[in-house]
mmCIF file of C-alpha atoms in Angstrom:
data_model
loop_
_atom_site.group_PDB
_atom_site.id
_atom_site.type_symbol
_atom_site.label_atom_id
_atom_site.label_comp_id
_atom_site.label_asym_id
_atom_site.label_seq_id
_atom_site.Cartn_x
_atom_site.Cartn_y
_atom_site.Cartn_z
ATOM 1 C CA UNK A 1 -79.518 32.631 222.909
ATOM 2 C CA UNK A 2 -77.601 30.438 225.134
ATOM 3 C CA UNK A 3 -74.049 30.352 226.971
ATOM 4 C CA UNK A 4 -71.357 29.680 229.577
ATOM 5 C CA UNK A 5 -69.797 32.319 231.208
ATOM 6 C CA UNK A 6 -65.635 32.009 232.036
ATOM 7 C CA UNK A 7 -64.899 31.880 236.225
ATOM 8 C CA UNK A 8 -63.110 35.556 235.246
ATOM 9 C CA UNK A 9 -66.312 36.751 234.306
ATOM 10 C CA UNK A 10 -68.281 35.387 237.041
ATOM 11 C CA UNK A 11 -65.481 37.366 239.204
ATOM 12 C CA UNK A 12 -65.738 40.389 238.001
ATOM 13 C CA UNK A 13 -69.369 40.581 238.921
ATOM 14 C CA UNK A 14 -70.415 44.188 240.530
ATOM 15 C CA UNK A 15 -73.281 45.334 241.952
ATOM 16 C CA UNK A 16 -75.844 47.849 240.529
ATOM 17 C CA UNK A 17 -78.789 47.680 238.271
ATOM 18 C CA UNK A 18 -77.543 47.990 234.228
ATOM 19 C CA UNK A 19 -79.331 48.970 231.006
ATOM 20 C CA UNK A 20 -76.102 49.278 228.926
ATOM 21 C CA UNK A 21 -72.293 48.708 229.692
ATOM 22 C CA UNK A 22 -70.294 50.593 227.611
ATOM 23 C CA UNK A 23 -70.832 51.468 224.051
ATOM 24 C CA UNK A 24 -69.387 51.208 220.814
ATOM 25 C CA UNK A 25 -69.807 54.294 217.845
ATOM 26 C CA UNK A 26 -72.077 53.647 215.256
ATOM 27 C CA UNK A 27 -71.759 56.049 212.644
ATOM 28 C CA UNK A 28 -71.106 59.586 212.983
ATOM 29 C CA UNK A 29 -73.912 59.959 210.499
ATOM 30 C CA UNK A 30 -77.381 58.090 210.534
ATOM 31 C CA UNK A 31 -79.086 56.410 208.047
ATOM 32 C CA UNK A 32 -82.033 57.404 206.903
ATOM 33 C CA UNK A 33 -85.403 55.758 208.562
ATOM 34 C CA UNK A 34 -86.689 54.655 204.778
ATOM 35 C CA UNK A 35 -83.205 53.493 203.566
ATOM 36 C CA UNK A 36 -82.212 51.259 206.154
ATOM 37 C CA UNK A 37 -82.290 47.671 205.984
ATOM 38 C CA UNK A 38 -82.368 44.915 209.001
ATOM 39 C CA UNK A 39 -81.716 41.235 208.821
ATOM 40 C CA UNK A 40 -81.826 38.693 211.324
ATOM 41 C CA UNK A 41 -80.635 35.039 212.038
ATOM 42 C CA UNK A 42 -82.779 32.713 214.097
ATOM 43 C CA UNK A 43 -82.215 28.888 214.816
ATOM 44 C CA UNK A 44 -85.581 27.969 214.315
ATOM 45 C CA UNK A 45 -88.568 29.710 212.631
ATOM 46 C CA UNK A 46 -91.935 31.048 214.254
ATOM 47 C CA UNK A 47 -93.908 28.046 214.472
ATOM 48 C CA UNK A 48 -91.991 26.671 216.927
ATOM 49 C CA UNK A 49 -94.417 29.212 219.384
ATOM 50 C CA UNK A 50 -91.533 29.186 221.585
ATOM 51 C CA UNK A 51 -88.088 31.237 221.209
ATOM 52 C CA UNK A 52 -88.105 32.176 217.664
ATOM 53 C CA UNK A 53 -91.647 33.195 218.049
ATOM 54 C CA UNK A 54 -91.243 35.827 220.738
ATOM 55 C CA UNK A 55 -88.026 37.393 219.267
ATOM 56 C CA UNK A 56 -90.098 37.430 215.969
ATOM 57 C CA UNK A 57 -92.575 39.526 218.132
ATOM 58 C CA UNK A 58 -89.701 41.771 218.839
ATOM 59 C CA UNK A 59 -89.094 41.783 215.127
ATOM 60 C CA UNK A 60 -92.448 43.080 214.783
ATOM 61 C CA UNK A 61 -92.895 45.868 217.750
ATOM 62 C CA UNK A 62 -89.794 47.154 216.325
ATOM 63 C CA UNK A 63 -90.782 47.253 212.894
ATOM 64 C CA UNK A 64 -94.343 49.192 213.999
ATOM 65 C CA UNK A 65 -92.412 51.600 216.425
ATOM 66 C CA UNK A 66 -90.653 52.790 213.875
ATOM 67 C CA UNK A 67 -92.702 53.034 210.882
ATOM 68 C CA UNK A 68 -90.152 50.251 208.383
ATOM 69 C CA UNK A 69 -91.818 48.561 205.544
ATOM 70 C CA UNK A 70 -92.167 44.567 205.024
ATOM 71 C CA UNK A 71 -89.152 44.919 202.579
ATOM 72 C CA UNK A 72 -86.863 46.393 204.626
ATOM 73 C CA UNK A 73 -86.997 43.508 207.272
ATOM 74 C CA UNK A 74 -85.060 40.460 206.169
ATOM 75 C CA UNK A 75 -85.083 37.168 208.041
ATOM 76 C CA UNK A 76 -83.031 33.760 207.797
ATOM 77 C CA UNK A 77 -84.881 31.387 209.450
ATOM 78 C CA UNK A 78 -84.325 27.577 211.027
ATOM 79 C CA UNK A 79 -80.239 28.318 210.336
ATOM 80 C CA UNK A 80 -78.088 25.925 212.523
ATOM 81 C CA UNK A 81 -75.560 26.361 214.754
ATOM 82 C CA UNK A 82 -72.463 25.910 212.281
ATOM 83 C CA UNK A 83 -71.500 27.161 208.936
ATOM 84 C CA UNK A 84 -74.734 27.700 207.504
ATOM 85 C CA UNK A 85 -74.969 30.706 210.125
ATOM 86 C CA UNK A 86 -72.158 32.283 208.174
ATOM 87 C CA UNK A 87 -73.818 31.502 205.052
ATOM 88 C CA UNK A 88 -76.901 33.500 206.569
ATOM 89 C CA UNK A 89 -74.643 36.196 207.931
ATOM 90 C CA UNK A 90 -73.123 36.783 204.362
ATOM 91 C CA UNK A 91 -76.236 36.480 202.647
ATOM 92 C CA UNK A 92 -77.770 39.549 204.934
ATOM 93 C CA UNK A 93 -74.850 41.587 204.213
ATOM 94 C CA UNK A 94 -75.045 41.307 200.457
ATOM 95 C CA UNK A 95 -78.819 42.363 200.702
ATOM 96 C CA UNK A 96 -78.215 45.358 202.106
ATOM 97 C CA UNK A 97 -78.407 45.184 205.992
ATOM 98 C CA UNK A 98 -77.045 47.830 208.001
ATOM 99 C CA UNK A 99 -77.695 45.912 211.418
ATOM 100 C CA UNK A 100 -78.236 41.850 211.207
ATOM 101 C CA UNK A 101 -79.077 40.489 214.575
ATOM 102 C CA UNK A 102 -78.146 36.963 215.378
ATOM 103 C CA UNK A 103 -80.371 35.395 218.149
ATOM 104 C CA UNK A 104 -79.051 31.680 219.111
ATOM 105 C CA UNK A 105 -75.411 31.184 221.451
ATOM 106 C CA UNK A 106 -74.288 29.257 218.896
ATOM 107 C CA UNK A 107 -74.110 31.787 216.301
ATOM 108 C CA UNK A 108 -71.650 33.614 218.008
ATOM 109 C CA UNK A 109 -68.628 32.901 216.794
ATOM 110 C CA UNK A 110 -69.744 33.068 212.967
ATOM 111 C CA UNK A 111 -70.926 36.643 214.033
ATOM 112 C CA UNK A 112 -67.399 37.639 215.355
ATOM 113 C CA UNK A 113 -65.747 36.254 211.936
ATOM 114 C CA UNK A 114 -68.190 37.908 209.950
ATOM 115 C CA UNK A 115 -68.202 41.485 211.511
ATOM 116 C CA UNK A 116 -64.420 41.524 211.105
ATOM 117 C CA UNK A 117 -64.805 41.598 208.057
ATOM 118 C CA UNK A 118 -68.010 44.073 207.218
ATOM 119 C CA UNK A 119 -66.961 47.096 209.599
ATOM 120 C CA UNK A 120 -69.417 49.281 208.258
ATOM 121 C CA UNK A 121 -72.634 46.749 209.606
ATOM 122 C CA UNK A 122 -73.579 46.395 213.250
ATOM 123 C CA UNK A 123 -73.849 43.052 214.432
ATOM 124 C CA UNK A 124 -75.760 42.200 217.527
ATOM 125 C CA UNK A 125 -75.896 38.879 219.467
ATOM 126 C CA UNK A 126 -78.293 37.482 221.629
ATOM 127 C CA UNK A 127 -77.059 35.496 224.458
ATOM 128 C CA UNK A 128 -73.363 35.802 223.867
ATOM 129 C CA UNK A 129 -70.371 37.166 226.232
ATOM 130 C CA UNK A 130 -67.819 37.723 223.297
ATOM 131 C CA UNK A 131 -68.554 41.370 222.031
ATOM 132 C CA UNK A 132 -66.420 43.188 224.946
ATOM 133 C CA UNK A 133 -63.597 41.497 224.460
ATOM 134 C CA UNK A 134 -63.744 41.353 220.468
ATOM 135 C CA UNK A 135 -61.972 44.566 219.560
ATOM 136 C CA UNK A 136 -64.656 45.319 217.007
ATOM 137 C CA UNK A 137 -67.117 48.360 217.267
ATOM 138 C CA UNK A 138 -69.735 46.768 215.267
ATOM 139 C CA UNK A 139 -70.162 43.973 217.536
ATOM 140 C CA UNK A 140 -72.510 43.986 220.421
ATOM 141 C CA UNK A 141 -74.032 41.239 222.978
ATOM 142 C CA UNK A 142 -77.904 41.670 224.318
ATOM 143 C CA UNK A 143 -80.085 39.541 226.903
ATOM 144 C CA UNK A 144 -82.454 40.290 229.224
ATOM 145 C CA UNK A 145 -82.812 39.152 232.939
ATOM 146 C CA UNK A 146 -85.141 36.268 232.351
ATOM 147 C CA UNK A 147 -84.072 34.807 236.023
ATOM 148 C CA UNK A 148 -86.135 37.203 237.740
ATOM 149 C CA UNK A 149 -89.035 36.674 235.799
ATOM 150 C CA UNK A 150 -88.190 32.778 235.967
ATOM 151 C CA UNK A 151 -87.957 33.443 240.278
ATOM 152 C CA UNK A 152 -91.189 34.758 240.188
ATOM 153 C CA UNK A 153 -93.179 31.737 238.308
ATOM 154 C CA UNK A 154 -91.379 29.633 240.362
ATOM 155 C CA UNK A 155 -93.661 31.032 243.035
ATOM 156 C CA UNK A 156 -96.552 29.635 241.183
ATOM 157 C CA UNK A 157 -95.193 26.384 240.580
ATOM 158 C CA UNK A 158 -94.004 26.222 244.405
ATOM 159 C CA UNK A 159 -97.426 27.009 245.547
ATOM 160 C CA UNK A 160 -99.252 24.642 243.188
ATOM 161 C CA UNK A 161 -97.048 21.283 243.696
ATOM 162 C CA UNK A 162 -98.727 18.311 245.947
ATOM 163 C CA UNK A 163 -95.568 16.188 245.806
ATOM 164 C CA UNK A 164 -93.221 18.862 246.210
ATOM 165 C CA UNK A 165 -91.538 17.647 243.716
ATOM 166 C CA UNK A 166 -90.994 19.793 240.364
ATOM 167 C CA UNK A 167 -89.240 18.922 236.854
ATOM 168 C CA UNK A 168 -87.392 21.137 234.776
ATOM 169 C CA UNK A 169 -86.516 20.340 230.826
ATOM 170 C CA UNK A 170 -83.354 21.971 230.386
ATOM 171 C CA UNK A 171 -81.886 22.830 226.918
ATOM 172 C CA UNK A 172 -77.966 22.349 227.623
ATOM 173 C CA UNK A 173 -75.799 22.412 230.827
ATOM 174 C CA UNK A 174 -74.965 26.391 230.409
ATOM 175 C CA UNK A 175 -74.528 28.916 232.431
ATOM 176 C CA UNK A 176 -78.358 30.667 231.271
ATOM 177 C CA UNK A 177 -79.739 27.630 231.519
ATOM 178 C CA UNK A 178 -78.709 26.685 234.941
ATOM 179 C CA UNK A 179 -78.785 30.494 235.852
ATOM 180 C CA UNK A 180 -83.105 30.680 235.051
ATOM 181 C CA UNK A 181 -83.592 26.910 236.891
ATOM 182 C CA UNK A 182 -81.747 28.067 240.014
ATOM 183 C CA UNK A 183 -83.866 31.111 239.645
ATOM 184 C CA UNK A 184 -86.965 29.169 238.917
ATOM 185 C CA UNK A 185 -86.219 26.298 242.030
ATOM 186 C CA UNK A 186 -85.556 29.333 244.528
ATOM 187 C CA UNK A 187 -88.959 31.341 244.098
ATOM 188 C CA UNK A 188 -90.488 28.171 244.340
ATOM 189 C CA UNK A 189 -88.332 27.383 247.510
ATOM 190 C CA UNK A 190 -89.167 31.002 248.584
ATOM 191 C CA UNK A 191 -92.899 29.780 248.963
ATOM 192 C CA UNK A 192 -92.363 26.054 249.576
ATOM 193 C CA UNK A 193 -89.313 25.431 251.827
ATOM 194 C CA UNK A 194 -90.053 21.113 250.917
ATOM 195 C CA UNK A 195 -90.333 21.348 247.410
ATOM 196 C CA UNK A 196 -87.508 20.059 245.647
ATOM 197 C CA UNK A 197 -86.429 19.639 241.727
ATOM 198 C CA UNK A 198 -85.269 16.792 239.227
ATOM 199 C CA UNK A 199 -83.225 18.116 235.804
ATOM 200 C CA UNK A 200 -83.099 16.579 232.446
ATOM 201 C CA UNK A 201 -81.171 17.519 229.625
ATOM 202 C CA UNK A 202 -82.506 17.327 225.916
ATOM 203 C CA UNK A 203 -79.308 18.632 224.719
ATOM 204 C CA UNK A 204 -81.210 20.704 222.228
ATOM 205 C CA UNK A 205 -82.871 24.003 221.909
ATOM 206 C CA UNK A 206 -86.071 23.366 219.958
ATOM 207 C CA UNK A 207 -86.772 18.908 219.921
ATOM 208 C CA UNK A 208 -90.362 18.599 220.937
ATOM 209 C CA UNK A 209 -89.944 14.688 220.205
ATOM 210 C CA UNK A 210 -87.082 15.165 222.821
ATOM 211 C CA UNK A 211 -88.681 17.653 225.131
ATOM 212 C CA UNK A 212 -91.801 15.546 225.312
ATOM 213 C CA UNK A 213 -89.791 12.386 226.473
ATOM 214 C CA UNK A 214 -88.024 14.340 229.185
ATOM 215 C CA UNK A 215 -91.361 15.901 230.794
ATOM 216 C CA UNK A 216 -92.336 12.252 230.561
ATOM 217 C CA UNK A 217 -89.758 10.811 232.160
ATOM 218 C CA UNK A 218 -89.758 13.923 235.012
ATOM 219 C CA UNK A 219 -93.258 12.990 235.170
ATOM 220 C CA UNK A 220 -92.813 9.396 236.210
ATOM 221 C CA UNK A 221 -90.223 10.697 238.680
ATOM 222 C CA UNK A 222 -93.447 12.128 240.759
ATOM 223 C CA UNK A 223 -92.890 15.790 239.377
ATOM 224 C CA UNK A 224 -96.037 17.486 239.610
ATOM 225 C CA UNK A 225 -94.910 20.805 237.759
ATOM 226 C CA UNK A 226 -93.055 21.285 235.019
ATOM 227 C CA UNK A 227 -91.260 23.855 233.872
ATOM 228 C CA UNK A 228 -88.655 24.604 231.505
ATOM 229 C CA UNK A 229 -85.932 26.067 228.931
ATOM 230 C CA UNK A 230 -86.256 24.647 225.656
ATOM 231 C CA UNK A 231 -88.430 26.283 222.521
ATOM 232 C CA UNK A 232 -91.572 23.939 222.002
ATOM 233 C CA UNK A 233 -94.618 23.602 223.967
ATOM 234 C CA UNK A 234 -94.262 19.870 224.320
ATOM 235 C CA UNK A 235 -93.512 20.018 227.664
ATOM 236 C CA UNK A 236 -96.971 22.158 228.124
ATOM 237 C CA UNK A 237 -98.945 19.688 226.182
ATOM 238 C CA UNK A 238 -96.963 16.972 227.837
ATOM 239 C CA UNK A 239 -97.985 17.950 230.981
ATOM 240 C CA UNK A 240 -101.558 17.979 230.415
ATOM 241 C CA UNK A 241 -101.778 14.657 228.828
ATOM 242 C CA UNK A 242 -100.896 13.114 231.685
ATOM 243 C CA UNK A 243 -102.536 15.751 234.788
ATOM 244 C CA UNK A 244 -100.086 17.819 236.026
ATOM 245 C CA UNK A 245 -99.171 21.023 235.873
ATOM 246 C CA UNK A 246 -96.645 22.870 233.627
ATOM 247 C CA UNK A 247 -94.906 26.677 233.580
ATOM 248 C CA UNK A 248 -93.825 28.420 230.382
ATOM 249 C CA UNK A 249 -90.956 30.194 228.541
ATOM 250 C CA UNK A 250 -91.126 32.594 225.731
ATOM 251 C CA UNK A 251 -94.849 32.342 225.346
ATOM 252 C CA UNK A 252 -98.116 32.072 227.220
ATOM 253 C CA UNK A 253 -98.618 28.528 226.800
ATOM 254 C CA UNK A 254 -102.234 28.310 228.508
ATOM 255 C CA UNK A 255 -103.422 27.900 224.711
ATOM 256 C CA UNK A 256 -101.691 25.005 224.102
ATOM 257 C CA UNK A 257 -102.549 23.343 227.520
ATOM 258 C CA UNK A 258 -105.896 25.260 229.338
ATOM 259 C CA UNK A 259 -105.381 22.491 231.883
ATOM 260 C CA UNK A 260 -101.948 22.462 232.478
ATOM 261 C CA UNK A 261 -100.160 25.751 232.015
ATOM 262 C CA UNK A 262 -99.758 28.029 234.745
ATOM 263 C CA UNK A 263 -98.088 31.093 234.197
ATOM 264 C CA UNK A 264 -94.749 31.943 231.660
ATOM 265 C CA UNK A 265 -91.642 33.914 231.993
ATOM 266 C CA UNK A 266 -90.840 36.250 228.845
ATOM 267 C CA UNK A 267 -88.414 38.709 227.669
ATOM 268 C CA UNK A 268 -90.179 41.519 224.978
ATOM 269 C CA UNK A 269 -87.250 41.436 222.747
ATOM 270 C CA UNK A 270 -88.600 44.673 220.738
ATOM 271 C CA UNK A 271 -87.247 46.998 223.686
ATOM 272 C CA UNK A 272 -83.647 45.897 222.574
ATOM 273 C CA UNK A 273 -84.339 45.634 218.872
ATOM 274 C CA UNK A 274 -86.212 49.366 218.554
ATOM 275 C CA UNK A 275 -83.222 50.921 220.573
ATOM 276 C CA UNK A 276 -80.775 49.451 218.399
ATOM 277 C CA UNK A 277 -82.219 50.295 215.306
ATOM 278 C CA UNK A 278 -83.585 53.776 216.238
ATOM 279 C CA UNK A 279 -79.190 54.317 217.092
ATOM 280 C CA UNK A 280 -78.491 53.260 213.331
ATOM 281 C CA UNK A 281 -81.229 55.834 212.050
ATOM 282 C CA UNK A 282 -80.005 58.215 214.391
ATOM 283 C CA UNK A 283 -76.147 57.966 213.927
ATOM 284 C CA UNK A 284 -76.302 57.441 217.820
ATOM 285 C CA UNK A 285 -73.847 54.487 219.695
ATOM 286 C CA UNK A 286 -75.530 51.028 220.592
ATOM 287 C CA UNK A 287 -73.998 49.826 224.199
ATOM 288 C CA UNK A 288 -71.470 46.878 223.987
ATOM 289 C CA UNK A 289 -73.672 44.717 226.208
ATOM 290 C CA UNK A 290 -77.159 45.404 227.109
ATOM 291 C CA UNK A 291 -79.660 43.919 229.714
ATOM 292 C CA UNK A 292 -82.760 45.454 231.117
ATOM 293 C CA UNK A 293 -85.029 43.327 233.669
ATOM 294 C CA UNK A 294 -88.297 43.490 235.310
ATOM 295 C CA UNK A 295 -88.201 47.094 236.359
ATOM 296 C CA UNK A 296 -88.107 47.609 232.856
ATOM 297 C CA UNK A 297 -90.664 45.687 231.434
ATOM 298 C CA UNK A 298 -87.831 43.767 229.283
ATOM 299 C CA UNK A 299 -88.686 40.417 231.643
ATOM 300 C CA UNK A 300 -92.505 39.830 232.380
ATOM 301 C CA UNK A 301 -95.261 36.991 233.365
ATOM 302 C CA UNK A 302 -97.893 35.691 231.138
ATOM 303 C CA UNK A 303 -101.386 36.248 232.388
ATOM 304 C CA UNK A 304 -101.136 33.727 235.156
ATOM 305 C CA UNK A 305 -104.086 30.716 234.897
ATOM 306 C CA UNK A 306 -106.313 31.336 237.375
ATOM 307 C CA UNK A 307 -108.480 28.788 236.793
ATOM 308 C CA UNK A 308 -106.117 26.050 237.873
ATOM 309 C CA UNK A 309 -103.279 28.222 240.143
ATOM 310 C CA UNK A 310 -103.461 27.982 243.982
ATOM 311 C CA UNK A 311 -105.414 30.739 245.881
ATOM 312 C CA UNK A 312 -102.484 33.345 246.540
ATOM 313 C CA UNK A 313 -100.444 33.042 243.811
ATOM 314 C CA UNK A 314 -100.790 36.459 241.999
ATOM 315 C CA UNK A 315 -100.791 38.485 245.508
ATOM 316 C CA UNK A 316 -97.655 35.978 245.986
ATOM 317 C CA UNK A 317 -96.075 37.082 243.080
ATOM 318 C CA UNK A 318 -96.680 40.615 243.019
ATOM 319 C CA UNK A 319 -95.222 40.914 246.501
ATOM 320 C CA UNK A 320 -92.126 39.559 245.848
ATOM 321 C CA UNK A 321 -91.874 41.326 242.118
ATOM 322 C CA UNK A 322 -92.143 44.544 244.144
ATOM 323 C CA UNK A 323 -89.535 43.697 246.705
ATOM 324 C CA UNK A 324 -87.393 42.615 243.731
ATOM 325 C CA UNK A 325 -87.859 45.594 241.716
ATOM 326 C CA UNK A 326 -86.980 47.758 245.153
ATOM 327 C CA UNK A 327 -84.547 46.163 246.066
ATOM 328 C CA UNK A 328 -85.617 44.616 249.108
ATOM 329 C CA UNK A 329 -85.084 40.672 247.721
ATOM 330 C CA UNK A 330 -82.554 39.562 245.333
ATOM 331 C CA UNK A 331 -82.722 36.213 243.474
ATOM 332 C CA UNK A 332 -79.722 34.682 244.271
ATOM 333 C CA UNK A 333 -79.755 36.045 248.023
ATOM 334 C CA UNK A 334 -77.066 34.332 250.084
ATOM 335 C CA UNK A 335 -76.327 32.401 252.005
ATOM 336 C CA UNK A 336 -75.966 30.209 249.079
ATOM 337 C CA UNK A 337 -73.851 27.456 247.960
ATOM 338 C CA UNK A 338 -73.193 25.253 244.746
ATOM 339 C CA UNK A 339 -71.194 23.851 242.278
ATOM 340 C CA UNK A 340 -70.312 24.092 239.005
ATOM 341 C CA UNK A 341 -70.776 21.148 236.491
ATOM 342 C CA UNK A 342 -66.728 21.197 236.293
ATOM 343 C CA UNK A 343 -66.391 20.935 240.256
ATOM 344 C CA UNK A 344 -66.200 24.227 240.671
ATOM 345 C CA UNK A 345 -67.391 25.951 244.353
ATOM 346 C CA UNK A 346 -68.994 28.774 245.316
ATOM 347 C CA UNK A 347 -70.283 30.171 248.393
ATOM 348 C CA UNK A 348 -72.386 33.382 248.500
ATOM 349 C CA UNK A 349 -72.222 34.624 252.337
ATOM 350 C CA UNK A 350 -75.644 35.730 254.195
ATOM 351 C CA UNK A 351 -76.020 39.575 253.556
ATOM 352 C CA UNK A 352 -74.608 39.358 250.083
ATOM 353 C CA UNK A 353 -75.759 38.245 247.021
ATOM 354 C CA UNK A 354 -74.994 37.148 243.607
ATOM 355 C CA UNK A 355 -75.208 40.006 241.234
ATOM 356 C CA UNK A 356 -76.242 37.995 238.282
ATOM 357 C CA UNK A 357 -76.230 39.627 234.525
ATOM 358 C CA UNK A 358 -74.933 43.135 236.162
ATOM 359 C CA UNK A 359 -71.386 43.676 234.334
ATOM 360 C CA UNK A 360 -72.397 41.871 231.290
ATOM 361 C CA UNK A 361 -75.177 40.698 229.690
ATOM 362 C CA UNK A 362 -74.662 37.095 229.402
ATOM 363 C CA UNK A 363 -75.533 34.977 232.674
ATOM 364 C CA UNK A 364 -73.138 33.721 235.003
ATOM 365 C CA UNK A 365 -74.421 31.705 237.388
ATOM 366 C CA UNK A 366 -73.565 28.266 236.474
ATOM 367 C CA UNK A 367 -73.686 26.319 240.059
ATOM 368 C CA UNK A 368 -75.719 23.696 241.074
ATOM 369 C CA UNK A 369 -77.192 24.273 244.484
ATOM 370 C CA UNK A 370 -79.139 22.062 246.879
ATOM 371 C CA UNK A 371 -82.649 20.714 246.015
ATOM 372 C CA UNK A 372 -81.614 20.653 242.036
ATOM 373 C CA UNK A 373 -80.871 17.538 241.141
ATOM 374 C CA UNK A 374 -80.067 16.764 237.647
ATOM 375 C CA UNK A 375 -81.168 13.664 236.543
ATOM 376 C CA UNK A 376 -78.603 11.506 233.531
#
């Protein structure tokens, strides 16, 4: 789920729209649609309505697509971010899975170790960078482009703010993390040159005790909107306990707070998780990285709440999602500076832009730019 790109990666950045960058062989045989078996790792269960939820609805779309019983799904659930992912890993293998899909950054390198040693399963990572560079062909890195969906609720959250001041609960100082705020901050600044943004850390992926805190605190530092990238709706609920407003991730969050939540940004995981299956069963290669985006349908909005949004805000959005899907607007347009939580610079010159999650499918941009202020 979650990363930090090298500076080599971020230089080797190119432009053009991806679905898949290379690929690795699967089998030169398939398996058969009622024999095979699919297991996957998650770092927190579906309750959590967030994360684990909506790749669990991946899990699902996949599983209807393609016609696979209950029993040939297997998932490890709520598995931290150490050794007990290798226990999980291990436990999939010797039950049979021909593909085990690992969803959380921090499974990564347990998924590396592991596939060196099973050959014959595919493992695939969400989130991670490591898969080019592994020399296995049964390891494979997928994400989606969650920053453009992020840019575009960012419009709703720039056109909603009185203060002009948003908050953002942010899971860890990583590249995807600071890659969908920045996103997030400049839709909203595409609609609201004042507005500005505070940043808090939680350090965590799914802590609603934490997440709730932060809002909190974001909330006494006269944010009016909050948004965010951790797994729980607590900053949703949050929100509405104390009368501002709040935007989404991984789930439409209007359920949990009617008077609160916006809009959300989500990523149907079952695109990914049907192709790669359906290339097991079919003996065909899954790409080395994969990412697909809004003109895909991988990245898309939750209904937005039109009871509470400003007047404008879907015609707002669906202006600049067209000029984004043509073409015409990028996210991370230039000019554009910031650095990098390790002092690093960089400077994106007017007519350019920063071509974000386009060689690889782990994000890159890791730079702190103007207006985002991240709050200790």
């Amino acid at each position: 789920m979650k990363k930090f790109l090298s500076a080599l990666l971020c230089a080797t950045m190119v432009v053009g729209a991806v679905v898949g960058f290379g690929a690795k062989p699967v089998k030169a045989e398939g398996i058969a649609k009622d024999e095979i078996k699919v297991g996957f790792v998650h770092v927190s269960d579906p309750s959590d309505m967030g994360y684990t939820y909506n790749h669990d609805l991946g899990t699902k779309e996949m599983q209807e697509t393609l016609g696979l019983s209950d029993d040939q799904i297997v998932n490890k659930f709520n598995v931290p971010e150490g050794a007990e992912c290798d226990t999980a890993l291990r436990e999939l293998v010797d039950a049979g899975c021909n593909i085990i899909f690992a969803t959380s950054f921090g499974f990564e390198d347990y998924v590396k170790e592991v596939a060196a040693e099973y050959p014959d399963v595919q493992f695939c990572h969400a989130t991670g960078y490591q898969a080019s560079g592994s020399g296995l062909d049964n390891m494979h890195n997928y994400f989606a482009s969650i920053f453009e969906a992020r840019y575009l609720a960012g419009i709703a959250a720039g056109m909603k703010t009185e203060s002009n001041k948003l908050g953002y609960v942010a899971a860890f100082p990583f590249a995807e993390v600071i890659s969908g705020y920045t996103a997030f901050y400049l839709g909203a600044k595409s609609v609201n040159p004042d507005v500005t943004m505070d940043i808090m850390y939680t350090n965590s992926w799914n802590d609603p005790t934490v997440e709730s805190q932060v809002a909190k605190a974001l909330i006494e530092r006269g944010c009016d909107v909050i948004s965010q990238h951790s797994d729980s709706t607590a900053p949703a609920t949050t929100a509405e306990e104390n009368n501002v407003w709040q935007v989404g991730y991984n789930n439409d969050m209007i359920e949990a707070a009617p008077k609160a939540s916006l809009i959300s940004a989500r990523i149907d995981w079952g695109i990914y998780v049907t192709d790669a299956v359906q290339a097991m069963i079919d003996g065909t290669e899954i790409p080395v990285d994969w990412c697909k985006g809004l003109a895909d349908g991988a990245v898309y909005l939750s209904p937005l709440n039109t009871d509470i949004a400003a007047e404008g805000t879907q015609e707002a959005i669906d202006k600049a999602a067209e000029a984004l899907k043509s073409g015409e607007i990028h996210v991370f347009d230039g000019p554009l500076k910031g650095t990098s939580p390790e002092g690093e610079e960089i400077d994106v010159a007017e007519g350019d832009y920063y071509h974000e999650q386009e060689e690889a499918s782990a994000p890159s941009w890791a730079y702190i730019i103007e207006g985002c202020n991240v709050v200790e």
